[in-house]
Amino acid sequence: MAINVNTVYQTVLLILNKEQRGYMTPVEFNKTGAQAQLEIFENYFDSLNQQIRIPQTDTDYADRVVGLDEKLSIFKTSGNASYQNSLFNLPSQFSGSGKQQVTTTPANTTALTLNYTINAATASQISDGVTNVFVNSILLSEFEYSISGTTLSFASQPIAGNAILVDVYPKEFYRLGSVTYTNGAYPIQELERVDKGQLYHLLGSNLTKPSTTYPIYTYEGSRIKVYPTTIVSGININYIRKPLDPVWSFTAGTGAYIYNNLTSTNFELHSADQTELILKILLYAGVVIQSPEIIQVAASQVQQEQTNQKS
Amino acid sequence: MPRPDGGLITETNRQYYAGAQQKYITDAGVGQTMTSTFDTDLEFGSSDPLNGLYGLNNFVFYTSPDALTWTELTPAATVQTATATENNAASNEVQLAAANANILVGMTIYGNGITGNPTGRKVESVDQATFIVTLDGTVTIPGAATTPVLFQFDSPFTMVGNIITIAASLLLNSYLKIQLKETPIQENHGSYEYTRLTDVIDNFLIAYVGAGKLIPSINRTDVIFHAKRGLQEFSYDTLKSIKSQELTINTSLSVIIPQDYVNYVRLSWTDAYGVQHTIFPANALTTNPYASPAQDNLGVPTQDSFDSNITATSQIEAAWASNDPRRISGAFTNQENITSDVLSPGGFYELALGQRYGLNPETSQRNGWFTINEREGTFSFSSDLANRLIALEYISDGNAYDLDARIPKMAEDALYAHISHGILASLAQTPEYIVQRYKRERSSKLRNAKIRLSNIKLDQIVQVMRGQSKWLKF
């Protein structure tokens, strides 16, 4: 689903170099790539807001709201909120800093073995992080494996002798979605978000005061205060995580950078956004190499694409 | 009979009629769970009948080896006896004479001399090879070298969120059973007639709120408010939500207004045959003053040391309480006994005989009178009703208790219309014609609900109409 970082970089270089306009270094590409990705990502929310107010067609693949939801679904996640000092903390993020490459035992796949133990990462780090699994330097799709705790299980027998590599990235909180409360076998209840101005009126009214059936919460200082205050556990938070920053990693070759897919990080955006992503990077590249022509062409293309998407 | 299969009925026949739910154990061991799927939520205080909170339980929990003989799961049912072969000073290890696989982690040790075990030492581990039980603290077991001890789960099961977790070890192929007590079973009977208010609120948010609908977004608390207000309004005149209490009037001639009272429907006393006789309000005859301040010689209310008026005993109430209601109704057989009342204010020589033509139906009844004493929050009755058995029928607002928060399905649509109208009427941008449309919809659906709930049955109308051929004699 992800957009290959090398494909994007090579395309950008191809367009830039076509008429010997200039060159974009990997460092410049990584910075502008992260910027372009975030720009497109943030635009999802505004587009969703616009599209949701417009009647959509029921035809397959033509519903823009569904399309945007598909793009956002990559970043939708959830986690339990921990209770501390009368407040709930947001789901814990990966405790490491940056990408963490962890090893498995054994390092290579073996015959007739589907399950491998992941070392150098805890179960909570794995569950709180984004995990990429490579076998023989090939990134596996999420359908090809599952991870429970620190056990990596392949869906089918891998070829014996292939190297296993597991990357764990931090899940960074981006936007708060719905908050739910689970208590045993009772129906899961969604909490309503209120601000402080409403809160005191709600608490003071017997008809609308929060109950365990209909709890509410306030959101301040990146923490959640749940009412009624008898609720001290069972809070689950659905949220949007931030896309991982792309990294085009390399090893130094003879006069050239050689792409290293094992240490690189792909763009996480939906592959439908590859064109827009390249155009946006080109836009920044035009600024970097001081080429007004590139800026103009890229900006025009981006504008045309957005008009097409929203009209 | 069909089993619950995705329809609105979620309980099995057994759950509904017998109030019982059963589970077959396919894996032996401790820490197993059983999830209640009753429509009624389980209430749990304690699993120990000797604990004062046990009375809060609305169910009894049983185990059985064969689903025929059931034993309630209590601490006593988990007791395992053993013999301690060691009699040392305080130690957290107890040496048993023999292995016992049923002595489990979490059990509390009891025995001679440590009976009651105020420290409540619990088993932390059991070594079945050396027969040593390690406790979470030290105990001293006095007595002979072989001292009988027993182990039990003080809390053999717990319940959170309708999930029962069993601490005790369960045998393979045994059975568990949740048996609701009588009151929750009875409260559940006939519940299919109703829709819970929580369902109404959730359904409304799903079906009436969202992008492209008349209500694009709304706070859930707004929906809750309008739903509860609607239930209140419907309770007053549409729903069959008349409640009643059977009470005895004591010598104070008053009964306390029920906790969830909103208005009365009827008060009646019941004779020896169970026939009700309506008690009438004495509004036109007397009243219960809300305040009766003590006055000085000039008629000025007097105050106490806290600057508040001193309250005196109400003379009006005292006079009414001592009144013989027959003076009002004229139900004396011997007119000469009347000395001074509303019938013959002049006394014996000015009898009422011949002074009236017919009866005043408002006062000519022998079923007694009542007033509402707002100051004391009571119904007060005339003295002829002392020691009578009465039925107090009243209406509440449907929001007093959780069980009340439900609405007859006959009026469910009317409640949706009520909520829609309430919300649309309060939204700033709603066109007036939309508000009017929903106002009419609410009105017509409420009318439909009233007709449906009035229970007019053709057979009954026919029976009543058969009386039309009677000859009336004047």
PDB file of C-alpha atoms in Angstrom, chain A residues 52-55 183-187 189-194 198 202 205-211 213-216, chain B residues 35-36 41-42 159-163 197-199 201-202 211-212 218-222 224-225 228-229 232 399 402:
ATOM      1  CA  ILE A  52     -19.041  14.724   3.502  1.00  0.00           C
ATOM      2  CA  ARG A  53     -21.367  17.648   2.935  1.00  0.00           C
ATOM      3  CA  ILE A  54     -21.848  16.773  -0.713  1.00  0.00           C
ATOM      4  CA  PRO A  55     -24.163  13.963  -1.825  1.00  0.00           C
ATOM      5  CA  ASN A 183     -16.972  -2.624  31.054  1.00  0.00           C
ATOM      6  CA  GLY A 184     -17.136  -6.391  30.993  1.00  0.00           C
ATOM      7  CA  ALA A 185     -19.892  -7.676  28.766  1.00  0.00           C
ATOM      8  CA  TYR A 186     -21.866  -4.434  28.800  1.00  0.00           C
ATOM      9  CA  PRO A 187     -22.322  -2.803  25.400  1.00  0.00           C
ATOM     10  CA  GLN A 189     -20.263   3.018  24.960  1.00  0.00           C
ATOM     11  CA  GLU A 190     -18.876   5.945  23.044  1.00  0.00           C
ATOM     12  CA  LEU A 191     -17.961   8.951  25.148  1.00  0.00           C
ATOM     13  CA  GLU A 192     -19.115  12.376  24.087  1.00  0.00           C
ATOM     14  CA  ARG A 193     -16.546  15.142  23.972  1.00  0.00           C
ATOM     15  CA  VAL A 194     -17.594  18.314  25.770  1.00  0.00           C
ATOM     16  CA  GLN A 198     -20.810  22.734  28.778  1.00  0.00           C
ATOM     17  CA  LEU A 202     -24.256  18.887  32.135  1.00  0.00           C
ATOM     18  CA  SER A 205     -28.633  18.763  35.254  1.00  0.00           C
ATOM     19  CA  ASN A 206     -30.258  15.579  36.454  1.00  0.00           C
ATOM     20  CA  LEU A 207     -31.583  14.819  32.988  1.00  0.00           C
ATOM     21  CA  THR A 208     -28.264  15.127  31.184  1.00  0.00           C
ATOM     22  CA  LYS A 209     -25.632  14.354  33.789  1.00  0.00           C
ATOM     23  CA  PRO A 210     -23.174  11.720  32.561  1.00  0.00           C
ATOM     24  CA  SER A 211     -23.652   8.106  33.532  1.00  0.00           C
ATOM     25  CA  THR A 213     -24.258   4.309  30.081  1.00  0.00           C
ATOM     26  CA  TYR A 214     -23.588   7.708  28.542  1.00  0.00           C
ATOM     27  CA  PRO A 215     -20.211   8.966  29.758  1.00  0.00           C
ATOM     28  CA  ILE A 216     -18.559  12.181  28.596  1.00  0.00           C
TER      29      ILE A 216
ATOM     30  CA  THR B  35     -20.753 -14.228  30.556  1.00  0.00           C
ATOM     31  CA  SER B  36     -24.346 -13.435  31.406  1.00  0.00           C
ATOM     32  CA  ASP B  41     -27.802  -6.823  34.189  1.00  0.00           C
ATOM     33  CA  LEU B  42     -26.339  -8.842  37.022  1.00  0.00           C
ATOM     34  CA  MET B 159     -18.693 -10.409  38.789  1.00  0.00           C
ATOM     35  CA  VAL B 160     -17.801  -7.327  36.770  1.00  0.00           C
ATOM     36  CA  GLY B 161     -19.775  -6.103  33.808  1.00  0.00           C
ATOM     37  CA  ASN B 162     -21.947  -9.238  33.561  1.00  0.00           C
ATOM     38  CA  ILE B 163     -18.872 -11.464  33.416  1.00  0.00           C
ATOM     39  CA  LEU B 197     -34.585   4.553  26.255  1.00  0.00           C
ATOM     40  CA  THR B 198     -30.912   3.878  25.570  1.00  0.00           C
ATOM     41  CA  ASP B 199     -31.927   1.992  22.425  1.00  0.00           C
ATOM     42  CA  ILE B 201     -31.290   7.308  21.772  1.00  0.00           C
ATOM     43  CA  ASP B 202     -28.856   5.127  19.847  1.00  0.00           C
ATOM     44  CA  ALA B 211     -24.438  14.166   6.811  1.00  0.00           C
ATOM     45  CA  GLY B 212     -27.168  14.712   4.257  1.00  0.00           C
ATOM     46  CA  ILE B 218     -26.094  17.012  17.256  1.00  0.00           C
ATOM     47  CA  ASN B 219     -24.632  16.468  20.688  1.00  0.00           C
ATOM     48  CA  ARG B 220     -25.711  13.185  22.186  1.00  0.00           C
ATOM     49  CA  THR B 221     -26.579  14.989  25.396  1.00  0.00           C
ATOM     50  CA  ASP B 222     -29.157  17.029  23.455  1.00  0.00           C
ATOM     51  CA  ILE B 224     -30.727  12.408  25.763  1.00  0.00           C
ATOM     52  CA  PHE B 225     -32.381  15.560  27.070  1.00  0.00           C
ATOM     53  CA  LYS B 228     -36.035  12.034  28.643  1.00  0.00           C
ATOM     54  CA  ARG B 229     -38.252  15.071  28.427  1.00  0.00           C
ATOM     55  CA  GLN B 232     -41.751  12.606  30.983  1.00  0.00           C
ATOM     56  CA  ASN B 399     -37.100   8.736  34.703  1.00  0.00           C
ATOM     57  CA  ASP B 402     -33.297   2.808  35.233  1.00  0.00           C
TER      58      ASP B 402
END
